[in-house]
Coordinates of C-alpha atoms in Angstrom, one line a residue:
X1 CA 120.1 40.3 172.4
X2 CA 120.3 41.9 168.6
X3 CA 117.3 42.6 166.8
X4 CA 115.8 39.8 164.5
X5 CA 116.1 40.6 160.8
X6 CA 112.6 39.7 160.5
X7 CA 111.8 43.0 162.6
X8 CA 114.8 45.6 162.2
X9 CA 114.2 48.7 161.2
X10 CA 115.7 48.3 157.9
X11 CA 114.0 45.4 157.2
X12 CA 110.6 46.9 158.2
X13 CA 111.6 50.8 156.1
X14 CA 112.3 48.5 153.2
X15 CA 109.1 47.1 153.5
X16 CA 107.3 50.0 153.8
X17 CA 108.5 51.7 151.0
X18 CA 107.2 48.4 148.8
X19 CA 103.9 48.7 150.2
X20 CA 103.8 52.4 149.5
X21 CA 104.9 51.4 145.4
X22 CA 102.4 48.8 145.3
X23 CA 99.6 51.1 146.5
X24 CA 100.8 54.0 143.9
X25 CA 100.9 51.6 141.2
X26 CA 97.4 50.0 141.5
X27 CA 95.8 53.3 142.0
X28 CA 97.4 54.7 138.9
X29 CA 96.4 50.9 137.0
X30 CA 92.5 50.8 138.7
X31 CA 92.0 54.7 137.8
X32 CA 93.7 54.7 134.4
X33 CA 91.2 51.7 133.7
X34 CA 88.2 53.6 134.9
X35 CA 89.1 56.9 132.7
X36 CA 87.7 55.6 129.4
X37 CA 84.6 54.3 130.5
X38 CA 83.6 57.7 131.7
X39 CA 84.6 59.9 128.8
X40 CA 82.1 60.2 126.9
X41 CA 78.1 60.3 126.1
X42 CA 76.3 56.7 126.6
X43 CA 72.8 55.1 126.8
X44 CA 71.5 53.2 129.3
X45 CA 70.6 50.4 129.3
X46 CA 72.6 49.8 126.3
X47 CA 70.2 47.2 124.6
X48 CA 66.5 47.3 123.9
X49 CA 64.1 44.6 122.5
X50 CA 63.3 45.5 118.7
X51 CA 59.4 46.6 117.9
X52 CA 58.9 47.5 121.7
X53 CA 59.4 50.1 124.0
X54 CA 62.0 50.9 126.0
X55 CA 63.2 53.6 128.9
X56 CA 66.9 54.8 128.0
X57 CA 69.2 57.2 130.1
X58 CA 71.6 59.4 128.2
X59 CA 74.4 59.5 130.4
X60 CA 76.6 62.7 129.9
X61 CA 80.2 63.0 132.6
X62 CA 82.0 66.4 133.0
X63 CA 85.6 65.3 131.2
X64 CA 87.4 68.9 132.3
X65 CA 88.2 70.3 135.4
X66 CA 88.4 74.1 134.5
X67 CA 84.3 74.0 133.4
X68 CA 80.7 72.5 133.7
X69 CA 78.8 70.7 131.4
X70 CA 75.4 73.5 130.6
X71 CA 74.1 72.0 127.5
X72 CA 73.2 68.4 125.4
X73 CA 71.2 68.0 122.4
X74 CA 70.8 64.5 121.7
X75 CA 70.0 64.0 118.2
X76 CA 66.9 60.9 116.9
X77 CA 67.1 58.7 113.8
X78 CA 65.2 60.1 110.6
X79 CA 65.6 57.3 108.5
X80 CA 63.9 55.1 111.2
X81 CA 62.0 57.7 113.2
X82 CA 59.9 57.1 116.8
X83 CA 56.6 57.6 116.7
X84 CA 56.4 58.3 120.6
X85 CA 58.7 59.8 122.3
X86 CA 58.1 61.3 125.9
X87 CA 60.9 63.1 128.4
X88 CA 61.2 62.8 132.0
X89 CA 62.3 66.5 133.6
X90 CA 65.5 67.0 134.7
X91 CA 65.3 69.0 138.2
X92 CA 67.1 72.4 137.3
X93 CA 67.5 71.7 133.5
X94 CA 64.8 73.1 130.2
X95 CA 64.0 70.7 128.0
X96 CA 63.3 71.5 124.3
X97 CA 61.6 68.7 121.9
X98 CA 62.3 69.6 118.3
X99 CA 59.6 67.5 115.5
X100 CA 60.5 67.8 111.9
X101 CA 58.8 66.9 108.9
X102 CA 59.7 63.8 107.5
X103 CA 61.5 63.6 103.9
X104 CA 59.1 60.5 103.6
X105 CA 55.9 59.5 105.3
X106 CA 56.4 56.0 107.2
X107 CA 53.5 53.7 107.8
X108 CA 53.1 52.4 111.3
X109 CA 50.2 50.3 112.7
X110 CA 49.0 53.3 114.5
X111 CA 49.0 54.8 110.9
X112 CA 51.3 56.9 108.7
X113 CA 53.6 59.0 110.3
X114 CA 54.7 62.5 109.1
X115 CA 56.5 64.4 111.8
X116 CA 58.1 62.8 114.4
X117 CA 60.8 64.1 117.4
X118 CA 64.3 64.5 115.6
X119 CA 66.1 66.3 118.5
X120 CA 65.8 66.6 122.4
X121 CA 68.2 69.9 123.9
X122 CA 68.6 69.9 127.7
X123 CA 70.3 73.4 129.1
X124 CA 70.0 75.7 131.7
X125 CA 71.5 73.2 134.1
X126 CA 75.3 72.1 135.1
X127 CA 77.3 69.3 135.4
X128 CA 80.6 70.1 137.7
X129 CA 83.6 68.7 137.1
X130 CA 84.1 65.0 138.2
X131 CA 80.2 64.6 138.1
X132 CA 77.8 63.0 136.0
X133 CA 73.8 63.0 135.0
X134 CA 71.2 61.6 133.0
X135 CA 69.0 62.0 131.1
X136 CA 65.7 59.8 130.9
X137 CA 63.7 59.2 127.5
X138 CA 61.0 57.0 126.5
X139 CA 60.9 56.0 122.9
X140 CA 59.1 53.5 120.8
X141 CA 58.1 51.6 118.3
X142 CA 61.9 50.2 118.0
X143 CA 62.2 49.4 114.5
X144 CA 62.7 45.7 114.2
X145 CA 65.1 46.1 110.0
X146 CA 68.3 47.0 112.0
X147 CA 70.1 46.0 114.9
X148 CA 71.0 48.7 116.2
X149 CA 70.2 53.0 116.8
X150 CA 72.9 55.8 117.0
X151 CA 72.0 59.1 118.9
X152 CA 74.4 61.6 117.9
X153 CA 75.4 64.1 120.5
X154 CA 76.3 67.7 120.9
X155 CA 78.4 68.5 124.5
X156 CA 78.6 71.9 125.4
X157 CA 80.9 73.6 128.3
X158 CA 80.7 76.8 130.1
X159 CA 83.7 78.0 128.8
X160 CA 81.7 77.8 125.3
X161 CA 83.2 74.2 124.1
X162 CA 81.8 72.4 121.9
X163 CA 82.4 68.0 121.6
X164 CA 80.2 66.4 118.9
X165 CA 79.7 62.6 120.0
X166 CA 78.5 61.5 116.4
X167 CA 80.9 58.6 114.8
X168 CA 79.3 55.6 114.0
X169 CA 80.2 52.3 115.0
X170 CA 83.5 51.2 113.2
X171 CA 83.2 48.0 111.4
X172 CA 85.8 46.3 112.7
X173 CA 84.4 46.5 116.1
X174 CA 87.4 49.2 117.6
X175 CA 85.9 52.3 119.3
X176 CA 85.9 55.5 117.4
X177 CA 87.5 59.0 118.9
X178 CA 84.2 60.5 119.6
X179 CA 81.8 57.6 119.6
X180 CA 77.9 58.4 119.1
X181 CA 75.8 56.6 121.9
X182 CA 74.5 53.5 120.3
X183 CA 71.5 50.9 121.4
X184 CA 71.7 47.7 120.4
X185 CA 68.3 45.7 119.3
X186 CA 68.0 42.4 119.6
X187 CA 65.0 40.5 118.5
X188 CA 62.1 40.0 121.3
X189 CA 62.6 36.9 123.8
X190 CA 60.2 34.2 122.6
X191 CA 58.5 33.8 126.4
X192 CA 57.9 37.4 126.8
X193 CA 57.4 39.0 123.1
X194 CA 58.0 42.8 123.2
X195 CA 58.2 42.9 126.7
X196 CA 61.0 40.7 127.7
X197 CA 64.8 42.1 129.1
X198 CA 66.5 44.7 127.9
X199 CA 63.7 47.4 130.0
X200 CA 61.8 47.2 126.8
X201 CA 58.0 47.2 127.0
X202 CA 55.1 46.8 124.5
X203 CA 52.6 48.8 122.9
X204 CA 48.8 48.8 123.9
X205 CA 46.4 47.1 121.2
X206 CA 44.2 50.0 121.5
X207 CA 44.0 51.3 118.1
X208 CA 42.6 54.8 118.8
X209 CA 44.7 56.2 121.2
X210 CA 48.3 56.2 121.6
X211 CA 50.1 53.0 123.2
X212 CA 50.4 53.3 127.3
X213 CA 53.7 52.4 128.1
X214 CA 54.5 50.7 131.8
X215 CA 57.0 52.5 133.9
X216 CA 60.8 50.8 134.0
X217 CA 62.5 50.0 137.3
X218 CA 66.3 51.1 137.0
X219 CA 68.4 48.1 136.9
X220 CA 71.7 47.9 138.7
X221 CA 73.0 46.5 136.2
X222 CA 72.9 49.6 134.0
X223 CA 75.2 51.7 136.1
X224 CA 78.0 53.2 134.7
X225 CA 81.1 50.9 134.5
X226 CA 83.7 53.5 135.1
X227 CA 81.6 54.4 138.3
X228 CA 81.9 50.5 139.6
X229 CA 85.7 50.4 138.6
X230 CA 86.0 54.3 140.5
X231 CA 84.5 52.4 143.3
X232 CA 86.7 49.2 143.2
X233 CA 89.3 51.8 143.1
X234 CA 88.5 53.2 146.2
X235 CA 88.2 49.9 148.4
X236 CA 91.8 48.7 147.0
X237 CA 93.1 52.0 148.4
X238 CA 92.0 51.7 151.4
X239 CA 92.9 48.2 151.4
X240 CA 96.4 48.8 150.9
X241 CA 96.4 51.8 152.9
X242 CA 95.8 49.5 155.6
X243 CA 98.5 47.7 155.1
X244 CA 100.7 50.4 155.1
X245 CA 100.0 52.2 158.2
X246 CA 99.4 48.1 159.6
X247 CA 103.3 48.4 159.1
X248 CA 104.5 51.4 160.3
X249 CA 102.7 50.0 163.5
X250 CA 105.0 47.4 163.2
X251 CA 107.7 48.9 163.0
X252 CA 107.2 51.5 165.9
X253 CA 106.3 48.4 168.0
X254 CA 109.2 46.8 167.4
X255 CA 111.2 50.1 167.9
X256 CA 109.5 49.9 171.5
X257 CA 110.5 46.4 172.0
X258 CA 114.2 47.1 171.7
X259 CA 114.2 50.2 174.1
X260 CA 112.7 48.1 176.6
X261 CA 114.7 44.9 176.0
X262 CA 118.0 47.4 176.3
X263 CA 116.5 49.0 179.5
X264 CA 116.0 45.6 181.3
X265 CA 119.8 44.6 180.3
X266 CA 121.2 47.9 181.6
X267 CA 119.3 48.7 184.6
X268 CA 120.1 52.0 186.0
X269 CA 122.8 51.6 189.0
X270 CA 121.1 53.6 192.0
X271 CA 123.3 56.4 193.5

């Protein structure tokens, strides 16, 4: 008896072949998707309550395969400076906190403020290619006149490279070639004041002595977006891996069937 066409081995090569397309096309779609999100400097969380504190992570990925990220300088507002700003060490990595005199003295209600942290420099460390790391800072009081902070950043590869990440915003919403990390302020939660979402905290009342500020949990739902899409990337791969070598089984199963449904109808005449 013939082969059905359901299981010959043209029909199954055919089908083999599609599966192989399909699973090279959604892993160029699902990685081409992921690219963007990982191509430049961010903060995390991206949002922060305004006239609180808050815990941010500067988030800096390698973008070139032929060096290592060895250097960041994240630069602070002047024009709405941070009275307190505190830096969590970075195993392997210096840390240098730069204050400035101010242009302007700017009244606070812990009083006026003169000098204040203008630029934070991280080197001595690496970031490999294909790797990522942050960079933890605890700022406050968020001014509560603007909706919103930019951090301009300086990149700096091994192979002496240099990417500024300092364009603002655009207006009409579109992202900028080299976008400066940006957090959002929104105004505080009416149930929760100061300390509401956003990992934003509030300032101690204690006049004489500067505001305590509660350690931040990391939220999940600050992780990277191009590292949940790299992920999603690699469970539809090996999804659709599975299918593929699920029919080449097939098909040398049914390339088993047919030699022995030919040796039962041609038995071997003994001597």
């Amino acid at each position: 008896m013939p082969p059905s066409p359901a299981s010959s081995p043209a029909s199954l090569s055919v089908l083999c072949r599609r599966a192989a397309v399909a699973a090279t096309g959604a892993a160029a779609l699902v990685l081409g998707l992921a690219t963007p999100a990982l191509a430049h400097v961010t903060v995390n969380p991206g949002s922060a309550e305004q006239g609180g504190f808050t815990k941010v992570a500067f988030r800096v990925p390698n973008e070139r395969d032929d060096a290592s990220t060895n250097k960041l300088e994240i630069s602070l507002p002047t024009d709405r400076p941070l009275a307190f700003v505190t830096v969590k060490p970075v195993p392997g990595w210096e840390v240098e906190v730069t204050e400035s005199k101010l242009d302007k003295p700017v009244t606070t209600e812990y009083g006026e403020l003169t000098e204040a942290v203008t630029k934070i420099t991280w080197s001595g460390g690496e970031i490999g290619p294909g790797q990522f790391q942050e960079f933890e800072v605890s700022m406050g009081v968020l001014p509560d006149d603007t909706d919103h902070l930019v951090f301009p950043a300086t990149q700096t590869y091994t192979g002496g490279e240099v990417v500024k990440w300092d364009d603002e915003p655009a207006a009409d919403g579109s992202e900028p070639e080299h976008p400066a990390p940006v957090l959002k302020l929104t105004p505080p939660s009416a149930e929760g004041g100061h300390g509401g979402g956003h990992s934003s905290v509030s300032a101690s009342p204690a006049p004489a002595a500067a505001p305590s500020v509660a350690p931040v949990a990391h939220s999940g739902a600050a992780s990277s977006d191009g590292t949940a899409r790299l992920l999603g990337a690699g469970g539809l791969l090996a999804g659709l891996a599975g299918v593929v070598i699920g029919v080449l089984g097939l098909r040398r199963g049914s390339r088993t069937a047919q030699a022995g449904t030919a040796g039962e109808e041609n038995p071997a005449v003994p001597a």
